Coordinates of C-alpha atoms in Angstrom, one line a residue:
M1 CA 73.7 -112.1 -275.7
N2 CA 70.0 -110.9 -275.5
P3 CA 69.1 -109.7 -279.0
G4 CA 67.6 -106.5 -277.6
M5 CA 70.7 -105.7 -275.6
Q6 CA 72.9 -106.6 -278.6
K7 CA 71.0 -104.1 -280.8
K8 CA 71.2 -101.4 -278.2
G9 CA 74.9 -101.9 -277.8
L10 CA 75.3 -101.5 -281.6
L11 CA 73.2 -98.4 -281.6
F12 CA 75.4 -97.0 -278.8
V13 CA 78.5 -97.6 -280.9
I14 CA 76.8 -96.0 -283.9
I15 CA 75.9 -92.9 -281.9
I16 CA 79.4 -92.5 -280.4
L17 CA 81.0 -92.9 -283.9
A18 CA 78.6 -90.4 -285.4
I19 CA 79.5 -87.8 -282.8
K20 CA 83.1 -88.4 -283.4
V21 CA 83.1 -88.1 -287.2
F22 CA 80.7 -85.2 -287.3
L23 CA 81.9 -83.0 -284.5
F24 CA 85.6 -84.0 -284.1
P25 CA 87.3 -84.2 -287.5
P26 CA 91.1 -84.4 -287.3
F27 CA 91.6 -81.2 -289.3
Q28 CA 89.5 -78.1 -290.0
L29 CA 89.6 -77.5 -293.7
Q30 CA 89.4 -73.9 -295.0
L31 CA 85.9 -72.5 -295.6
R32 CA 84.7 -73.0 -299.1
S33 CA 81.7 -72.5 -301.4
E34 CA 79.2 -70.3 -299.5
E35 CA 80.7 -70.9 -296.1
P36 CA 83.0 -67.8 -296.0
R37 CA 80.2 -65.5 -297.2
R38 CA 78.0 -66.6 -294.3
A39 CA 80.9 -66.2 -291.9
V40 CA 81.8 -62.7 -293.2
I41 CA 78.3 -61.4 -292.8
S42 CA 78.1 -62.7 -289.2
M43 CA 81.5 -61.3 -288.4
E44 CA 80.6 -57.9 -289.8
M45 CA 77.4 -57.9 -287.6
I46 CA 79.7 -58.4 -284.6
F47 CA 82.3 -55.8 -285.7
S48 CA 79.7 -53.1 -286.5
G49 CA 77.1 -53.9 -283.9
N50 CA 74.5 -53.8 -286.7
Y51 CA 72.5 -57.0 -286.5
I52 CA 69.5 -55.7 -288.5
E53 CA 71.2 -55.1 -291.8
P54 CA 73.3 -58.0 -293.2
Q55 CA 76.4 -56.5 -294.8
I56 CA 79.5 -57.5 -296.7
H57 CA 82.4 -55.1 -296.8
G58 CA 80.2 -52.6 -295.0
W59 CA 77.6 -52.6 -297.9
D60 CA 74.1 -54.0 -297.6
Y61 CA 73.6 -57.6 -298.6
Y62 CA 70.3 -58.5 -300.2
N63 CA 70.5 -62.1 -301.3
K64 CA 69.4 -64.0 -298.1
P65 CA 67.5 -63.1 -294.9
P66 CA 69.5 -62.8 -291.7
L67 CA 68.4 -65.6 -289.4
F68 CA 71.2 -68.0 -290.1
N69 CA 73.8 -65.2 -289.8
W70 CA 72.3 -64.3 -286.4
L71 CA 72.8 -67.9 -285.3
V72 CA 76.4 -68.1 -286.5
A73 CA 77.1 -64.7 -284.8
I74 CA 75.7 -66.1 -281.5
F75 CA 78.1 -69.1 -281.8
M76 CA 81.0 -66.8 -282.5
I77 CA 80.2 -64.6 -279.5
V78 CA 79.7 -67.6 -277.2
F79 CA 82.9 -69.3 -278.2
Q80 CA 84.8 -66.1 -278.6
S81 CA 86.2 -67.3 -281.9
F82 CA 85.8 -66.8 -285.7
D83 CA 87.5 -70.1 -286.5
E84 CA 86.2 -72.6 -289.1
W85 CA 84.8 -75.1 -286.6
V86 CA 82.6 -72.4 -285.0
V87 CA 81.2 -71.4 -288.4
R88 CA 80.4 -75.0 -289.1
L89 CA 79.1 -76.0 -285.7
P90 CA 75.5 -74.6 -286.2
G91 CA 75.1 -76.7 -289.3
L92 CA 76.5 -79.9 -287.8
L93 CA 74.4 -79.6 -284.7
S94 CA 71.4 -79.0 -287.0
H95 CA 72.1 -82.2 -288.8
L96 CA 72.4 -84.2 -285.5
M97 CA 69.2 -82.5 -284.2
L98 CA 67.3 -83.3 -287.3
S99 CA 68.2 -86.9 -287.0
L100 CA 66.8 -86.9 -283.4
C101 CA 63.7 -85.0 -284.6
I102 CA 63.0 -87.7 -287.2
Y103 CA 63.1 -90.4 -284.6
F104 CA 60.9 -88.7 -282.0
F105 CA 58.4 -87.6 -284.6
A106 CA 58.2 -90.8 -286.6
R107 CA 57.9 -93.2 -283.6
R108 CA 54.4 -91.7 -283.0
Y109 CA 53.2 -93.1 -286.3
V110 CA 55.3 -96.1 -287.2
A111 CA 57.0 -99.0 -285.4
S112 CA 60.0 -98.0 -283.3
E113 CA 62.5 -99.8 -285.6
I114 CA 61.3 -97.9 -288.6
A115 CA 61.7 -94.6 -286.7
V116 CA 65.2 -95.6 -285.7
L117 CA 66.1 -96.5 -289.3
S118 CA 64.6 -93.3 -290.7
S119 CA 66.8 -91.3 -288.3
L120 CA 69.9 -93.3 -289.1
F121 CA 69.4 -93.4 -292.8
Y122 CA 69.2 -89.6 -292.7
L123 CA 72.2 -89.3 -290.4
T124 CA 74.3 -91.4 -292.8
A125 CA 72.9 -90.1 -296.2
G126 CA 76.0 -90.1 -298.4
E127 CA 75.5 -86.6 -299.8
I128 CA 75.5 -85.1 -296.4
L129 CA 78.0 -87.5 -294.8
F130 CA 80.7 -86.9 -297.4
Y131 CA 79.8 -83.4 -298.7
G132 CA 77.3 -81.5 -296.7
S133 CA 79.0 -82.1 -293.4
V134 CA 82.3 -81.0 -294.8
I135 CA 81.0 -77.6 -295.8
A136 CA 78.5 -77.3 -292.9
G137 CA 78.9 -73.6 -292.6
Q138 CA 76.3 -73.1 -295.3
I139 CA 72.6 -72.4 -294.7
D140 CA 71.2 -75.7 -296.0
L141 CA 71.6 -78.1 -293.0
F142 CA 69.9 -75.5 -290.7
F143 CA 67.2 -74.8 -293.3
S144 CA 66.5 -78.5 -293.6
L145 CA 65.9 -78.8 -289.8
L146 CA 63.4 -75.9 -290.0
V147 CA 61.6 -77.3 -293.0
F148 CA 61.3 -80.8 -291.4
I149 CA 59.9 -79.4 -288.2
Q150 CA 57.5 -77.1 -290.2
L151 CA 56.2 -80.1 -292.3
A152 CA 56.2 -82.5 -289.3
Y153 CA 53.7 -80.2 -287.5
L154 CA 51.8 -79.7 -290.7
F155 CA 51.4 -83.5 -291.0
K156 CA 50.2 -83.6 -287.3
A157 CA 47.7 -80.8 -288.1
L158 CA 46.3 -82.4 -291.2
H159 CA 46.4 -86.0 -289.8
K160 CA 44.7 -85.2 -286.5
N161 CA 42.9 -82.0 -287.3
D162 CA 45.2 -80.3 -284.7
Q163 CA 44.9 -76.5 -284.8
Y164 CA 47.8 -75.9 -282.4
A165 CA 50.1 -78.0 -284.5
L166 CA 49.1 -75.9 -287.5
Y167 CA 50.1 -72.7 -285.8
I168 CA 53.5 -74.2 -284.8
S169 CA 54.0 -75.2 -288.4
Y170 CA 53.5 -71.7 -289.6
L171 CA 55.8 -70.4 -286.9
F172 CA 58.6 -72.6 -288.3
L173 CA 57.6 -71.5 -291.7
A174 CA 58.3 -67.9 -290.6
L175 CA 61.7 -69.0 -289.4
G176 CA 62.4 -70.8 -292.7
I177 CA 61.5 -67.6 -294.6
M178 CA 63.8 -65.6 -292.4
T179 CA 66.5 -68.2 -293.2
K180 CA 66.2 -68.7 -297.0
G181 CA 63.2 -66.8 -298.2
I182 CA 60.7 -68.1 -300.8
P183 CA 61.6 -71.9 -300.8
A184 CA 60.1 -72.3 -297.3
I185 CA 56.8 -71.0 -298.6
A186 CA 56.8 -73.3 -301.5
F187 CA 57.3 -76.4 -299.3
Q188 CA 54.3 -75.4 -297.2
V189 CA 51.9 -74.4 -300.0
L190 CA 52.7 -77.3 -302.4
T191 CA 52.6 -79.9 -299.6
V192 CA 49.2 -78.8 -298.5
I193 CA 47.9 -78.9 -302.1
G194 CA 49.4 -82.3 -302.6
W195 CA 47.9 -83.7 -299.4
I196 CA 44.4 -82.3 -300.3
I197 CA 44.5 -84.0 -303.7
I198 CA 45.8 -87.3 -302.5
K199 CA 43.4 -87.6 -299.6
R200 CA 40.5 -85.9 -301.4
L201 CA 39.9 -83.7 -298.4
K202 CA 36.8 -81.6 -298.2
W203 CA 36.9 -77.8 -297.5
K204 CA 36.1 -78.3 -293.8
D205 CA 38.7 -81.1 -293.3
W206 CA 41.8 -79.1 -294.1
M207 CA 41.1 -76.2 -291.8
F208 CA 41.1 -73.4 -294.4
A209 CA 40.2 -70.7 -292.0
H210 CA 43.0 -71.8 -289.6
H211 CA 45.5 -71.8 -292.4
L212 CA 44.6 -68.2 -293.2
M213 CA 44.9 -67.1 -289.5
A214 CA 48.1 -69.1 -289.0
S215 CA 49.6 -67.4 -292.1
M216 CA 49.4 -64.1 -290.1
I217 CA 52.4 -65.5 -288.0
P218 CA 55.0 -65.4 -290.8
L219 CA 53.4 -62.3 -292.3
G220 CA 53.5 -60.5 -289.0
L221 CA 57.1 -61.5 -288.1
I222 CA 58.4 -60.6 -291.5
A223 CA 56.6 -57.3 -291.5
I224 CA 58.1 -56.4 -288.1
Y225 CA 61.6 -57.3 -289.3
F226 CA 61.4 -55.2 -292.5
W227 CA 59.8 -52.3 -290.6
V228 CA 62.8 -52.3 -288.2
Y229 CA 65.1 -52.8 -291.2
H230 CA 63.6 -49.8 -292.9
S231 CA 63.7 -47.7 -289.8
H232 CA 67.4 -48.3 -289.6
G233 CA 67.8 -46.7 -293.0
G234 CA 67.8 -50.0 -295.0
H235 CA 66.3 -50.3 -298.5
S236 CA 63.6 -52.8 -297.5
D237 CA 61.9 -52.6 -301.0
V238 CA 65.2 -53.6 -302.7
Y239 CA 65.7 -56.4 -300.1
L240 CA 62.2 -57.9 -300.6
I241 CA 62.2 -57.6 -304.3
N242 CA 65.7 -59.2 -304.6
L243 CA 64.6 -62.2 -302.4
F244 CA 61.8 -62.8 -304.9
Y245 CA 64.1 -62.2 -307.9
E246 CA 66.7 -64.7 -306.4
A247 CA 64.1 -67.4 -306.3
A248 CA 62.8 -66.6 -309.8
Q249 CA 66.3 -66.7 -311.2
K250 CA 66.7 -70.3 -310.2
S251 CA 63.3 -71.3 -311.5
A252 CA 62.2 -72.4 -315.0
L253 CA 60.6 -69.0 -315.5
E254 CA 63.9 -67.3 -315.9
T255 CA 66.0 -70.1 -317.5
E256 CA 67.0 -70.6 -321.1
G257 CA 65.8 -73.7 -322.9
G258 CA 69.2 -75.4 -323.3
T259 CA 70.1 -74.9 -319.7
L260 CA 66.7 -76.1 -318.6
M261 CA 67.0 -79.3 -320.7
K262 CA 70.5 -80.0 -319.3
S263 CA 69.2 -79.6 -315.7
F264 CA 66.2 -81.8 -316.5
I265 CA 68.4 -84.6 -317.7
Q266 CA 70.9 -84.4 -314.8
F267 CA 68.4 -84.0 -312.0
P268 CA 67.3 -87.6 -311.4
G269 CA 70.9 -88.7 -310.8
T270 CA 71.5 -85.8 -308.5
F271 CA 68.4 -86.5 -306.6
L272 CA 68.8 -90.3 -306.2
K273 CA 72.4 -90.0 -304.9
L274 CA 71.3 -87.9 -302.0
L275 CA 70.4 -90.9 -299.8
L276 CA 73.0 -93.3 -301.1
P277 CA 73.5 -96.1 -300.2
W278 CA 70.0 -96.3 -298.8
T279 CA 68.5 -95.1 -302.1
L280 CA 69.1 -98.7 -303.3
L281 CA 66.3 -99.7 -300.9
F282 CA 63.8 -98.0 -303.3
L283 CA 64.3 -101.1 -305.5
F284 CA 62.1 -102.8 -303.0
F285 CA 59.2 -100.8 -304.6
L286 CA 59.3 -103.3 -307.5
N287 CA 57.6 -105.7 -305.0
R288 CA 53.8 -105.1 -304.9
S289 CA 53.6 -106.0 -301.2
V290 CA 56.2 -103.4 -300.3
R291 CA 54.3 -100.7 -302.3
S292 CA 51.1 -101.7 -300.5
H293 CA 52.9 -101.6 -297.1
V294 CA 54.4 -98.1 -297.8
F295 CA 51.1 -96.6 -299.0
R296 CA 49.2 -97.9 -296.0
S297 CA 51.5 -95.9 -293.7
E298 CA 50.2 -92.4 -293.3
L299 CA 53.6 -91.0 -292.5
A300 CA 55.3 -92.6 -295.5
L301 CA 52.4 -91.5 -297.7
F302 CA 52.8 -87.9 -296.4
S303 CA 56.6 -88.1 -297.1
L304 CA 55.9 -89.2 -300.7
V305 CA 53.5 -86.3 -301.0
V306 CA 56.2 -83.9 -299.8
I307 CA 58.6 -85.3 -302.3
T308 CA 56.3 -85.4 -305.3
S309 CA 54.6 -82.1 -304.6
N310 CA 57.8 -80.1 -304.4
I311 CA 60.2 -82.0 -306.7
L312 CA 59.1 -80.5 -310.0
L313 CA 60.0 -77.0 -308.7
Y314 CA 63.6 -78.2 -308.5
W315 CA 63.6 -80.6 -311.4
F316 CA 62.6 -77.8 -313.8
S317 CA 65.1 -75.4 -312.3
G318 CA 67.8 -73.7 -314.4
Y319 CA 70.4 -74.0 -311.6
I320 CA 70.4 -76.7 -309.0
T321 CA 73.1 -78.0 -306.6
S322 CA 72.7 -80.9 -304.3
R323 CA 72.6 -78.9 -301.1
Y324 CA 69.3 -77.2 -302.3
L325 CA 67.8 -80.7 -302.1
F326 CA 68.8 -81.4 -298.5
P327 CA 65.2 -80.8 -297.2
F328 CA 64.0 -83.8 -299.2
I329 CA 66.5 -86.2 -297.5
P330 CA 64.5 -86.8 -294.2
F331 CA 61.4 -87.7 -296.2
L332 CA 63.4 -90.0 -298.5
A333 CA 64.8 -91.6 -295.4
I334 CA 61.3 -92.2 -293.9
V335 CA 60.1 -93.8 -297.1
A336 CA 63.2 -96.0 -297.5
A337 CA 63.0 -97.2 -293.8
T338 CA 59.3 -98.0 -294.3
A339 CA 60.0 -100.0 -297.5
F340 CA 62.8 -101.9 -295.7
N341 CA 61.8 -105.2 -294.2
P342 CA 64.6 -107.5 -292.9
T343 CA 62.3 -110.5 -292.8
N344 CA 61.2 -110.2 -296.4
K345 CA 62.9 -112.7 -298.7
N346 CA 63.1 -110.1 -301.4
L347 CA 65.9 -110.8 -303.9
W348 CA 66.8 -107.1 -303.8
L349 CA 67.6 -107.4 -300.1
K350 CA 70.3 -110.0 -300.9
Y351 CA 71.7 -107.7 -303.6
F352 CA 71.7 -104.7 -301.2
Y353 CA 73.6 -106.6 -298.5
G354 CA 75.9 -108.0 -301.2
F355 CA 76.8 -104.4 -302.2
I356 CA 77.5 -103.5 -298.6
L357 CA 79.8 -106.5 -298.1
L358 CA 81.6 -105.5 -301.3
L359 CA 82.3 -102.1 -299.8
V360 CA 83.4 -103.8 -296.5
M361 CA 85.9 -106.0 -298.4
I362 CA 87.4 -103.4 -300.7
A363 CA 87.9 -100.7 -297.9
P364 CA 91.2 -102.0 -296.5
P365 CA 92.8 -102.5 -299.9
G366 CA 91.5 -99.1 -301.0
L367 CA 93.2 -97.5 -297.9
I368 CA 96.5 -99.3 -298.7
A369 CA 96.4 -98.1 -302.3
F370 CA 95.7 -94.6 -301.2
F371 CA 98.6 -94.5 -298.7
I372 CA 101.0 -96.0 -301.3
T373 CA 100.1 -93.5 -304.0
N374 CA 100.0 -90.4 -301.7
K375 CA 103.2 -90.7 -299.7
E376 CA 103.7 -87.0 -300.0
A377 CA 100.6 -86.4 -297.8
N378 CA 102.7 -87.3 -294.7
I379 CA 99.8 -89.2 -293.1
S380 CA 100.6 -90.4 -289.6
H381 CA 100.2 -94.0 -288.1
I382 CA 99.5 -95.5 -291.5
W383 CA 99.9 -99.2 -290.5
F384 CA 97.8 -98.7 -287.4
K385 CA 95.0 -97.3 -289.6
I386 CA 95.3 -100.1 -292.0
F387 CA 95.1 -102.6 -289.1
I388 CA 92.0 -100.8 -287.8
S389 CA 90.3 -100.9 -291.2
M390 CA 91.1 -104.7 -291.6
F391 CA 89.8 -105.3 -288.0
V392 CA 86.6 -103.5 -288.7
S393 CA 85.9 -105.2 -292.0
T394 CA 86.6 -108.6 -290.5
G395 CA 84.3 -107.9 -287.6
V396 CA 81.5 -106.7 -289.8
I397 CA 81.7 -109.8 -292.1
I398 CA 81.7 -112.1 -289.0
F399 CA 78.7 -110.3 -287.4
F400 CA 76.9 -110.2 -290.8
R401 CA 76.9 -114.0 -290.8
K402 CA 76.3 -114.5 -287.1
Y403 CA 73.5 -111.9 -286.6
P404 CA 71.4 -111.6 -289.8
A405 CA 68.7 -109.6 -288.0
D406 CA 71.2 -106.8 -287.3
R407 CA 72.7 -106.5 -290.8
I408 CA 71.1 -103.1 -291.5
F409 CA 72.6 -101.7 -288.3
L410 CA 76.0 -103.2 -289.2
A411 CA 75.7 -101.5 -292.6
I412 CA 75.0 -98.1 -291.0
F413 CA 78.0 -98.6 -288.7
F414 CA 80.2 -99.4 -291.7
I415 CA 79.1 -96.3 -293.7
L416 CA 80.1 -94.2 -290.7
C417 CA 83.4 -96.0 -290.7
L418 CA 83.9 -95.0 -294.3
K419 CA 83.4 -91.4 -293.2
W420 CA 86.1 -92.0 -290.6
Y421 CA 88.4 -93.4 -293.2
S422 CA 87.9 -90.3 -295.4
Q423 CA 89.1 -88.2 -292.5
W424 CA 92.3 -90.3 -292.5
T425 CA 92.8 -89.8 -296.2
Y426 CA 91.1 -86.8 -297.8
Y427 CA 91.3 -84.5 -294.8
P428 CA 95.1 -84.6 -294.2
T429 CA 95.8 -84.5 -298.0
R430 CA 93.6 -81.5 -298.5
Y431 CA 94.8 -79.8 -295.4
A432 CA 98.4 -80.1 -296.4
D433 CA 97.6 -78.8 -299.9
E434 CA 95.7 -75.8 -298.5
R435 CA 98.6 -74.7 -296.4
I436 CA 100.6 -74.2 -299.6
N437 CA 98.4 -73.8 -302.7
S438 CA 95.4 -71.9 -301.5
L439 CA 94.4 -68.3 -300.5
I440 CA 95.2 -69.2 -296.9
A441 CA 98.9 -69.1 -297.8
Q442 CA 98.5 -65.5 -299.0
I443 CA 97.1 -64.1 -295.8
P444 CA 100.3 -63.9 -293.7
I445 CA 102.1 -62.5 -296.8
L446 CA 99.6 -59.7 -297.1
F447 CA 99.8 -58.8 -293.5
Q448 CA 103.6 -58.9 -293.6
Y449 CA 103.5 -56.3 -296.4
S450 CA 100.9 -54.2 -294.5
R451 CA 102.8 -54.6 -291.3
G452 CA 99.7 -55.7 -289.5
T453 CA 97.6 -52.7 -290.7
A454 CA 94.0 -53.4 -291.8
I455 CA 93.5 -54.2 -295.4
H456 CA 90.5 -53.0 -297.4
L457 CA 89.0 -53.5 -300.8
L458 CA 89.0 -51.0 -303.7
G459 CA 87.2 -51.2 -307.0
K460 CA 84.2 -50.5 -309.1
P461 CA 80.9 -51.6 -307.5
E462 CA 78.9 -54.3 -309.2
Q463 CA 75.7 -53.0 -310.9
H464 CA 72.4 -55.0 -310.5
H465 CA 69.1 -54.6 -312.2
I466 CA 66.3 -56.7 -310.6
D467 CA 63.1 -57.1 -312.5
I468 CA 60.1 -59.2 -311.4
S469 CA 58.2 -59.9 -314.6
L470 CA 55.3 -62.0 -315.9
G471 CA 56.3 -62.9 -319.4
K472 CA 57.0 -59.7 -321.2
W473 CA 55.4 -57.5 -318.6
S474 CA 57.6 -56.0 -315.9
L475 CA 55.8 -55.9 -312.6
I476 CA 58.4 -54.2 -310.5
S477 CA 62.1 -53.4 -310.8
R478 CA 64.9 -51.8 -308.8
D479 CA 68.6 -51.1 -309.3
F480 CA 71.3 -51.4 -306.7
E481 CA 75.1 -51.8 -306.3
D482 CA 77.2 -54.1 -304.2
P483 CA 81.0 -54.5 -303.7
M484 CA 83.2 -55.8 -306.4
P485 CA 83.0 -59.7 -306.2
L486 CA 86.0 -61.8 -305.2
S487 CA 86.6 -65.1 -303.5
Y488 CA 84.9 -64.8 -300.1
Q489 CA 87.7 -66.7 -298.5
L490 CA 89.8 -63.5 -298.8
P491 CA 87.6 -61.3 -296.7
Y492 CA 86.9 -64.1 -294.2
Y493 CA 90.5 -64.8 -293.4
I494 CA 91.5 -61.1 -293.7
E495 CA 88.7 -59.9 -291.3
R496 CA 89.4 -62.8 -288.9
R497 CA 93.1 -61.7 -288.8
Q498 CA 92.5 -57.9 -288.5
Q499 CA 89.3 -58.2 -286.3
E500 CA 87.6 -55.4 -288.2
V501 CA 85.5 -55.0 -291.4
M502 CA 87.3 -55.1 -294.7
Q503 CA 85.6 -52.0 -296.1
F504 CA 84.8 -51.6 -299.8
H505 CA 85.8 -48.2 -301.2
T506 CA 85.2 -46.9 -304.7
E507 CA 87.8 -44.1 -304.3
L508 CA 91.3 -44.0 -302.8
Q509 CA 91.6 -42.8 -299.3
P510 CA 95.0 -41.8 -297.8
N511 CA 97.1 -44.0 -295.6
R512 CA 95.3 -47.3 -296.5
Y513 CA 96.2 -50.7 -297.8
Y514 CA 93.9 -52.0 -300.5
L515 CA 93.3 -55.1 -302.5
V516 CA 92.4 -54.1 -306.1
R517 CA 92.0 -55.9 -309.3
K518 CA 95.0 -55.5 -311.5
E519 CA 92.8 -54.8 -314.5
N520 CA 91.2 -51.8 -312.7
I521 CA 94.2 -50.2 -311.2
D522 CA 94.8 -47.8 -314.1
A523 CA 91.6 -46.1 -313.2
Y524 CA 93.4 -44.5 -310.2
D525 CA 96.1 -41.8 -310.2
S526 CA 99.4 -43.7 -310.2
D527 CA 101.0 -41.0 -308.0
S528 CA 98.5 -41.8 -305.2
Y529 CA 99.5 -45.4 -304.5
Q530 CA 102.3 -47.9 -304.6
V531 CA 101.9 -51.5 -305.7
I532 CA 103.6 -53.7 -303.2
Y533 CA 102.4 -57.2 -303.9
E534 CA 100.6 -59.2 -306.6
F535 CA 98.8 -62.6 -306.5
V536 CA 95.9 -64.4 -308.2
D537 CA 92.5 -64.8 -306.7
D538 CA 91.3 -68.5 -307.0
W539 CA 87.9 -67.3 -308.0
K540 CA 88.0 -66.8 -311.8
R541 CA 91.8 -66.6 -311.6
I542 CA 91.7 -62.8 -311.4
P543 CA 95.1 -61.1 -310.6
L544 CA 94.9 -58.8 -307.5
N545 CA 97.3 -56.1 -306.3
L546 CA 98.0 -55.1 -302.8
I547 CA 98.6 -51.3 -302.8
K548 CA 99.5 -48.7 -300.3
T549 CA 98.1 -45.1 -300.6

């Protein structure tokens, strides 16, 4: 077979398998982490018709800007559904689109194969493949897409002195700010500073005046939004101050020394596992010729600048989770793909392929061991799945020996197969457990007791004091209240069932069904309500009562 056609055939199989594992999982697991909160805000926009003021339980929500919630709401309206797959679809499509963007952007500056590998390394980055894509209803995959496009056009502007690209970069900066706030600004500013330093650019070479004019785009769009927000009766001052406060809370400025030291020690491991197994290719940097090759590539150099200019902001953060680091993964992938050279007789290349072959060989026994030890999971077609895994592993080993030039693509194919295997094992096991041992199991019981009537939330509002300070000097502060916190899975599944907002009340209203914390129920007149059910919220294991007034 023609080597070119052979490689195209393998790429076609990789693309089909990627679409299958990302967009068509066998089960839709319940929303978790931040997913249900994003879903609730979007649902309440639809229920209330108020798309300007993000709300939870009918109260204003100040922690994130609204763009991602608008996107999720659009998908909900288009598909006429509030189901989990609709909530996750914008994030999953963002991931696939970013993979394509990496290829079409990179191929202008590097060899076609490096562009393809950059795209596929990102697509199959372990942290997203096995974690981020499972909880894709969060902001971070969409935000990563915006940040990459923003910085890609920034590179084009700085590399070719392209004014139009600079204005497009700032347009996507505006979208990034409207998605996640201050982090988008940090990526732009710190990357520009890093590039100026590394390239020793003169004043006229980095288009200072155009940067100032282009910055009017995000300033103007944000000013328009908050003017409209204020005209609708929203507290725009509280909203803006809290966005800055949220960013400061996660920085070293507002973090205790012990927490900061713990984060500092843990961060390198968290960062390096983002791109696994392709992170192992960074061992090639021990070779001087590889380092020289990477530094000669303007795109790889820019990617390194993005990483090194912004990483300290996260490294010295008091609170970090891997999804905050997703915007770094495309640039890590570009550097890894540039460092990779299949014709290089580097000893590390043999070790890398040896590691991949080890995964290939242990996958079938691993599946067999899982099926034997998890018989209660009631997984279907077990022997067929074992046969498929053995067939795939045998095929990969044979092709590894027969087509050494295509080993990296075979490795990518097999990593996607591991994701497929996880959908045979983790998904059905977790899905079966959720039907019995999670808050989902409580939803039909709650509505059985309420006889299908809407359920609302009762309690004491949470008090917040936000203070933007410089050392001991307070610059500006505000106070606000928001609803009593609880697991956001509850309002998501309750609102999805009742098709209306689960309103938060601080006082009893007649003829209502309420969820209320058991510890707070004595604050209300016992003659005004009847306790009809009790269960425990998974979040902090807090007992809740369902009451009828």
